[in-house]
mmCIF file of C-alpha atoms in Angstrom:
data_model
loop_
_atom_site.group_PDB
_atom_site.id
_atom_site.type_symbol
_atom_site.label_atom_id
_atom_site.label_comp_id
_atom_site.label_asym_id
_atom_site.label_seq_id
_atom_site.Cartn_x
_atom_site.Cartn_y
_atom_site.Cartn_z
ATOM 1 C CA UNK A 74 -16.927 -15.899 -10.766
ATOM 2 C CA UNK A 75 -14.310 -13.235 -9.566
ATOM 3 C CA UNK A 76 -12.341 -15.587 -7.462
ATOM 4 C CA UNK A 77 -11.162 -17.460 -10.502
ATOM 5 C CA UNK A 78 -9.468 -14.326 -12.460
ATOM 6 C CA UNK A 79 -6.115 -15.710 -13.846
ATOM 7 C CA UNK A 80 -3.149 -14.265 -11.879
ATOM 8 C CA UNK A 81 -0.959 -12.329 -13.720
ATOM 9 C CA UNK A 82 3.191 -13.206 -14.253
ATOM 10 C CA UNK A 83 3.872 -10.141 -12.071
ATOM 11 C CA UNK A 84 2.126 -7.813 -10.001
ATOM 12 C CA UNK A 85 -0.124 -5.599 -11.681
ATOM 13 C CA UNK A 86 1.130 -1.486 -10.565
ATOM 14 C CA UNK A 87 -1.648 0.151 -9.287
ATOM 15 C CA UNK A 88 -2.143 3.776 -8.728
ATOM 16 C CA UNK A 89 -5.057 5.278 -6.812
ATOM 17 C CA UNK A 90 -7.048 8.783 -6.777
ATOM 18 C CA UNK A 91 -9.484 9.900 -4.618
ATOM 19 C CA UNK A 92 -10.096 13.050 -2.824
ATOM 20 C CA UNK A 93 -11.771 11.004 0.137
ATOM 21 C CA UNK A 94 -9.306 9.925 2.913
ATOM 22 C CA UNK A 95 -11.386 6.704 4.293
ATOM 23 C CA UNK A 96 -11.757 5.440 0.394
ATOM 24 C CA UNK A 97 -7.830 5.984 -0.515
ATOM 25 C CA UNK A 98 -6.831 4.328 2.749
ATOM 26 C CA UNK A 99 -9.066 1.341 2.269
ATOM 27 C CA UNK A 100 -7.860 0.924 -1.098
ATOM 28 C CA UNK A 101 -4.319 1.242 -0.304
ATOM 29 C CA UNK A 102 -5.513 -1.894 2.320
ATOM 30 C CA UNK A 103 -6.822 -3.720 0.342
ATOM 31 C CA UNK A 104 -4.524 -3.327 -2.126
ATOM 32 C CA UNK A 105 -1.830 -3.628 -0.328
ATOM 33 C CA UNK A 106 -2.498 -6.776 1.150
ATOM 34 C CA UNK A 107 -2.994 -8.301 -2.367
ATOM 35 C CA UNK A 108 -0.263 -10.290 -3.656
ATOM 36 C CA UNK A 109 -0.963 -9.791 -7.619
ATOM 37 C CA UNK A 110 -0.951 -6.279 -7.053
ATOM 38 C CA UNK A 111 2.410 -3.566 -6.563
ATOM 39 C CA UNK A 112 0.207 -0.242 -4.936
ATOM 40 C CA UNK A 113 2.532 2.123 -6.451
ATOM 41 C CA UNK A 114 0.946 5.595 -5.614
ATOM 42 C CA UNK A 115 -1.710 6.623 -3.129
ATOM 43 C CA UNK A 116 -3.122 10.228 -4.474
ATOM 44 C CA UNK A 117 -5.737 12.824 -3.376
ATOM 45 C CA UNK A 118 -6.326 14.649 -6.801
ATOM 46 C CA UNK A 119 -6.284 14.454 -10.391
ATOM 47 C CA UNK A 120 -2.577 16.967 -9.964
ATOM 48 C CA UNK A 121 -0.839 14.104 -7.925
ATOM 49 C CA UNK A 122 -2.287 11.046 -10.204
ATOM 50 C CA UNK A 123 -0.869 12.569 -12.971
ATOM 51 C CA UNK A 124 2.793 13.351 -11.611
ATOM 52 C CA UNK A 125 2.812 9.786 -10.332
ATOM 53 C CA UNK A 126 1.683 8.446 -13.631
ATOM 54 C CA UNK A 127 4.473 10.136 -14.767
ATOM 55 C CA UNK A 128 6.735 8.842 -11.749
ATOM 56 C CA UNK A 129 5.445 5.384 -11.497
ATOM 57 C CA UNK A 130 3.779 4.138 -14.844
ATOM 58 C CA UNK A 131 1.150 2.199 -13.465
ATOM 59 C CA UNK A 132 -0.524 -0.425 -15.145
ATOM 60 C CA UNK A 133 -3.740 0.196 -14.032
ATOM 61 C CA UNK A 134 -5.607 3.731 -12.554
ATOM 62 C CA UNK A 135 -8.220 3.322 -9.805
ATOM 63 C CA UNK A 136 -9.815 6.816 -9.976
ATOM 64 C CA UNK A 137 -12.473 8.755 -8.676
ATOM 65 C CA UNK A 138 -14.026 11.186 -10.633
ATOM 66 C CA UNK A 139 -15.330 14.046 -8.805
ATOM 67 C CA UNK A 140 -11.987 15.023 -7.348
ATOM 68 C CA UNK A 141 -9.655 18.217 -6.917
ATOM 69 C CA UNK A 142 -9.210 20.558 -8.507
ATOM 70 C CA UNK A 143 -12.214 21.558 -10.448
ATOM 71 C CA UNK A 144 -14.141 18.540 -8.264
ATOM 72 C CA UNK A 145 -16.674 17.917 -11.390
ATOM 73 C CA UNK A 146 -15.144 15.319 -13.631
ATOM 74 C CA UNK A 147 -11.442 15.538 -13.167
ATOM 75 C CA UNK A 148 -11.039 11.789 -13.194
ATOM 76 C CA UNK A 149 -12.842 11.091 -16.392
ATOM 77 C CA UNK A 150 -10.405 14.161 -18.049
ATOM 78 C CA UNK A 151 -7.214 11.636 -16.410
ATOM 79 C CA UNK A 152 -8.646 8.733 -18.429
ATOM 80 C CA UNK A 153 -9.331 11.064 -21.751
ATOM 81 C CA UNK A 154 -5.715 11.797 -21.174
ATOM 82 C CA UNK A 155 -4.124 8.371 -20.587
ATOM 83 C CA UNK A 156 -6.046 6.907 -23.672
ATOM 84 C CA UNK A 157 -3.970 9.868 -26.088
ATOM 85 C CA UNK A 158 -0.637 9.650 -24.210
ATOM 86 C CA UNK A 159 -0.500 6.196 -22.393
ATOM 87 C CA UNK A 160 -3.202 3.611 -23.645
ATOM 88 C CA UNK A 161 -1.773 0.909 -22.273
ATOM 89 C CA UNK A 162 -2.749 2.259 -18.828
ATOM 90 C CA UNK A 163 -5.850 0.934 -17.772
ATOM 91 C CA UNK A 164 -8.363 2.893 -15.866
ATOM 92 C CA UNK A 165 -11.327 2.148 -13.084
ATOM 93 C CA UNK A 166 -13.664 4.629 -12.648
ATOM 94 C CA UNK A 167 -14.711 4.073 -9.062
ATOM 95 C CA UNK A 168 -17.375 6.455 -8.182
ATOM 96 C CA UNK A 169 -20.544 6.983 -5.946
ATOM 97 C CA UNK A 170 -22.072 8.298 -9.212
ATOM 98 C CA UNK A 171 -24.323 6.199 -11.431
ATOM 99 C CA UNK A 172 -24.411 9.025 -14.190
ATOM 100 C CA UNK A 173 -25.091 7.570 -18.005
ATOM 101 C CA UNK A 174 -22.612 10.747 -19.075
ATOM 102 C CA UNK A 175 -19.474 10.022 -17.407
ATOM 103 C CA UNK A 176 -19.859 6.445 -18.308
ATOM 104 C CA UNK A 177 -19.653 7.712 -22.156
ATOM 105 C CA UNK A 178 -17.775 9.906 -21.335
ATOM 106 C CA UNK A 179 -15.373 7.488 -20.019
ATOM 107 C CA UNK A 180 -15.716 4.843 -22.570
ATOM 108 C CA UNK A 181 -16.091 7.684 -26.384
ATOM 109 C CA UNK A 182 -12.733 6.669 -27.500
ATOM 110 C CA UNK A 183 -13.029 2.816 -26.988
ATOM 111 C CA UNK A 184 -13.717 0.096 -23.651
ATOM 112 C CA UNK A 185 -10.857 -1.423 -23.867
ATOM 113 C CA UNK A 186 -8.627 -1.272 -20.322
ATOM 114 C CA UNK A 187 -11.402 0.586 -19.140
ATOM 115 C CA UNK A 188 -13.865 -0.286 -16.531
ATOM 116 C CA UNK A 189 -16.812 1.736 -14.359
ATOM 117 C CA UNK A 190 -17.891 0.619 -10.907
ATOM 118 C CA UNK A 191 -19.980 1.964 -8.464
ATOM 119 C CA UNK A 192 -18.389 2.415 -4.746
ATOM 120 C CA UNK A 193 -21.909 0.994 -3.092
ATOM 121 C CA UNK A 194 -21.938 -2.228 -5.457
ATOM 122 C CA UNK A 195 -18.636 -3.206 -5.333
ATOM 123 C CA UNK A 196 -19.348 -6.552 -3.262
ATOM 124 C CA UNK A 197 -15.847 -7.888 -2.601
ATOM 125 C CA UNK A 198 -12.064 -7.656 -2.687
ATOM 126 C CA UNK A 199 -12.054 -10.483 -5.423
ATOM 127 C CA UNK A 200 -14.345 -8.637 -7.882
ATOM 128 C CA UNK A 201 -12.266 -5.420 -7.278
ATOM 129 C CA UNK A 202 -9.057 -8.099 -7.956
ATOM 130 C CA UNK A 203 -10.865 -9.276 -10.831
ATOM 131 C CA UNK A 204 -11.717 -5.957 -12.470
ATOM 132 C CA UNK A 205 -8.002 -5.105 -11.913
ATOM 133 C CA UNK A 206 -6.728 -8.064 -13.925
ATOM 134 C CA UNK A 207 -9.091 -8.156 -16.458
ATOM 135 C CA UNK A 208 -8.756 -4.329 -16.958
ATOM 136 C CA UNK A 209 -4.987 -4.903 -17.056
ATOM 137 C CA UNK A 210 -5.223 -7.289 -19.604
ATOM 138 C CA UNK A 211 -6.985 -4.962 -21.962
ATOM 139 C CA UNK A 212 -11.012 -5.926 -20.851
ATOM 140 C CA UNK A 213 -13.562 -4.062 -19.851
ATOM 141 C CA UNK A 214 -16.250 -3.580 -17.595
ATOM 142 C CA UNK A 215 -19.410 -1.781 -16.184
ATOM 143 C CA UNK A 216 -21.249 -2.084 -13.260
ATOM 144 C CA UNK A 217 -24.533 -4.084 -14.271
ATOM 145 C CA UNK A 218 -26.610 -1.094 -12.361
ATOM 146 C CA UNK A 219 -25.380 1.710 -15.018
ATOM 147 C CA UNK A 220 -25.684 -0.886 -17.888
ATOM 148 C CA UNK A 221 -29.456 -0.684 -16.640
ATOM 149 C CA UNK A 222 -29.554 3.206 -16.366
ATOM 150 C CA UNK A 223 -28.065 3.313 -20.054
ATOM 151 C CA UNK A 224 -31.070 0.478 -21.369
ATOM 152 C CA UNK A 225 -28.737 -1.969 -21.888
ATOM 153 C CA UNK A 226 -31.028 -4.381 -19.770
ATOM 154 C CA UNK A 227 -28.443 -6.646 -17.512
ATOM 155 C CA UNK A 228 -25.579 -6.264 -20.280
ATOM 156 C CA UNK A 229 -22.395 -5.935 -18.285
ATOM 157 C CA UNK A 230 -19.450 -5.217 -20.700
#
């Protein structure tokens, strides 16, 4: 299912957040290494995502949420942000947490270019490729396991 994502005309510009050194480096890895994909920023906190938002107008915002500084949902107030000032940025919400309120929280002001996935369920490179380019493309996405936690059955949006 991922594998066959359509590839997009030019590299999609990726930025990435996350406080956790092992998770940013894999990302910047795997991203890296991913031809439909331009990793344009590599940050620690919700400070340095912004200022290379700024910088680098990404198409597309990997974040965590729980991050520097407040560490409570710092990456959720990013995406609340980019949806008044930038809504054509698209934002992941790659977390550990499988909490029902940052998922509305995340998605109060619409789904579109938005998309939630768990760090212990995401399977593959191609489904992280996949969410990318759909998410790009103005789509959406959440992780079938939060759909569940939310009683939306197997619903994955």
């Amino acid at each position: 299912m991922f594998a066959a994502a359509i590839r997009p005309a030019r590299p999609i510009r990726v930025a990435v957040a996350d406080d956790c050194i092992l998770i940013r480096h894999a990302l910047a890895e795997i991203l890296g290494a991913a031809d439909e994909v331009e990793l344009v920023a590599v940050c620690a906190d919700a400070d340095e995502l912004r200022a290379a938002v700024a910088a680098h107008a990404p198409d597309v915002v990997i974040t965590d949420i729980r991050m520097p500084p407040t560490m409570t949902d710092d990456g959720i107030r990013v995406a609340d942000e980019l949806r008044r000032t930038r809504p054509e940025i698209g934002v992941i919400v790659l977390s550990a947490y499988c909490e029902p309120w940052y998922a509305v929280a995340l998605l109060r002001h619409g789904s579109d270019r938005r998309a939630y996935l768990l760090k212990g369920r995401l399977a593959s490179v191609p489904q992280l490729l996949a969410t990318i380019t759909a998410v790009a493309s103005g789509g959406s996405l959440v992780d079938a396991e939060l759909t569940r936690v939310l009683g939306l059955g197997d619903q994955v949006t």
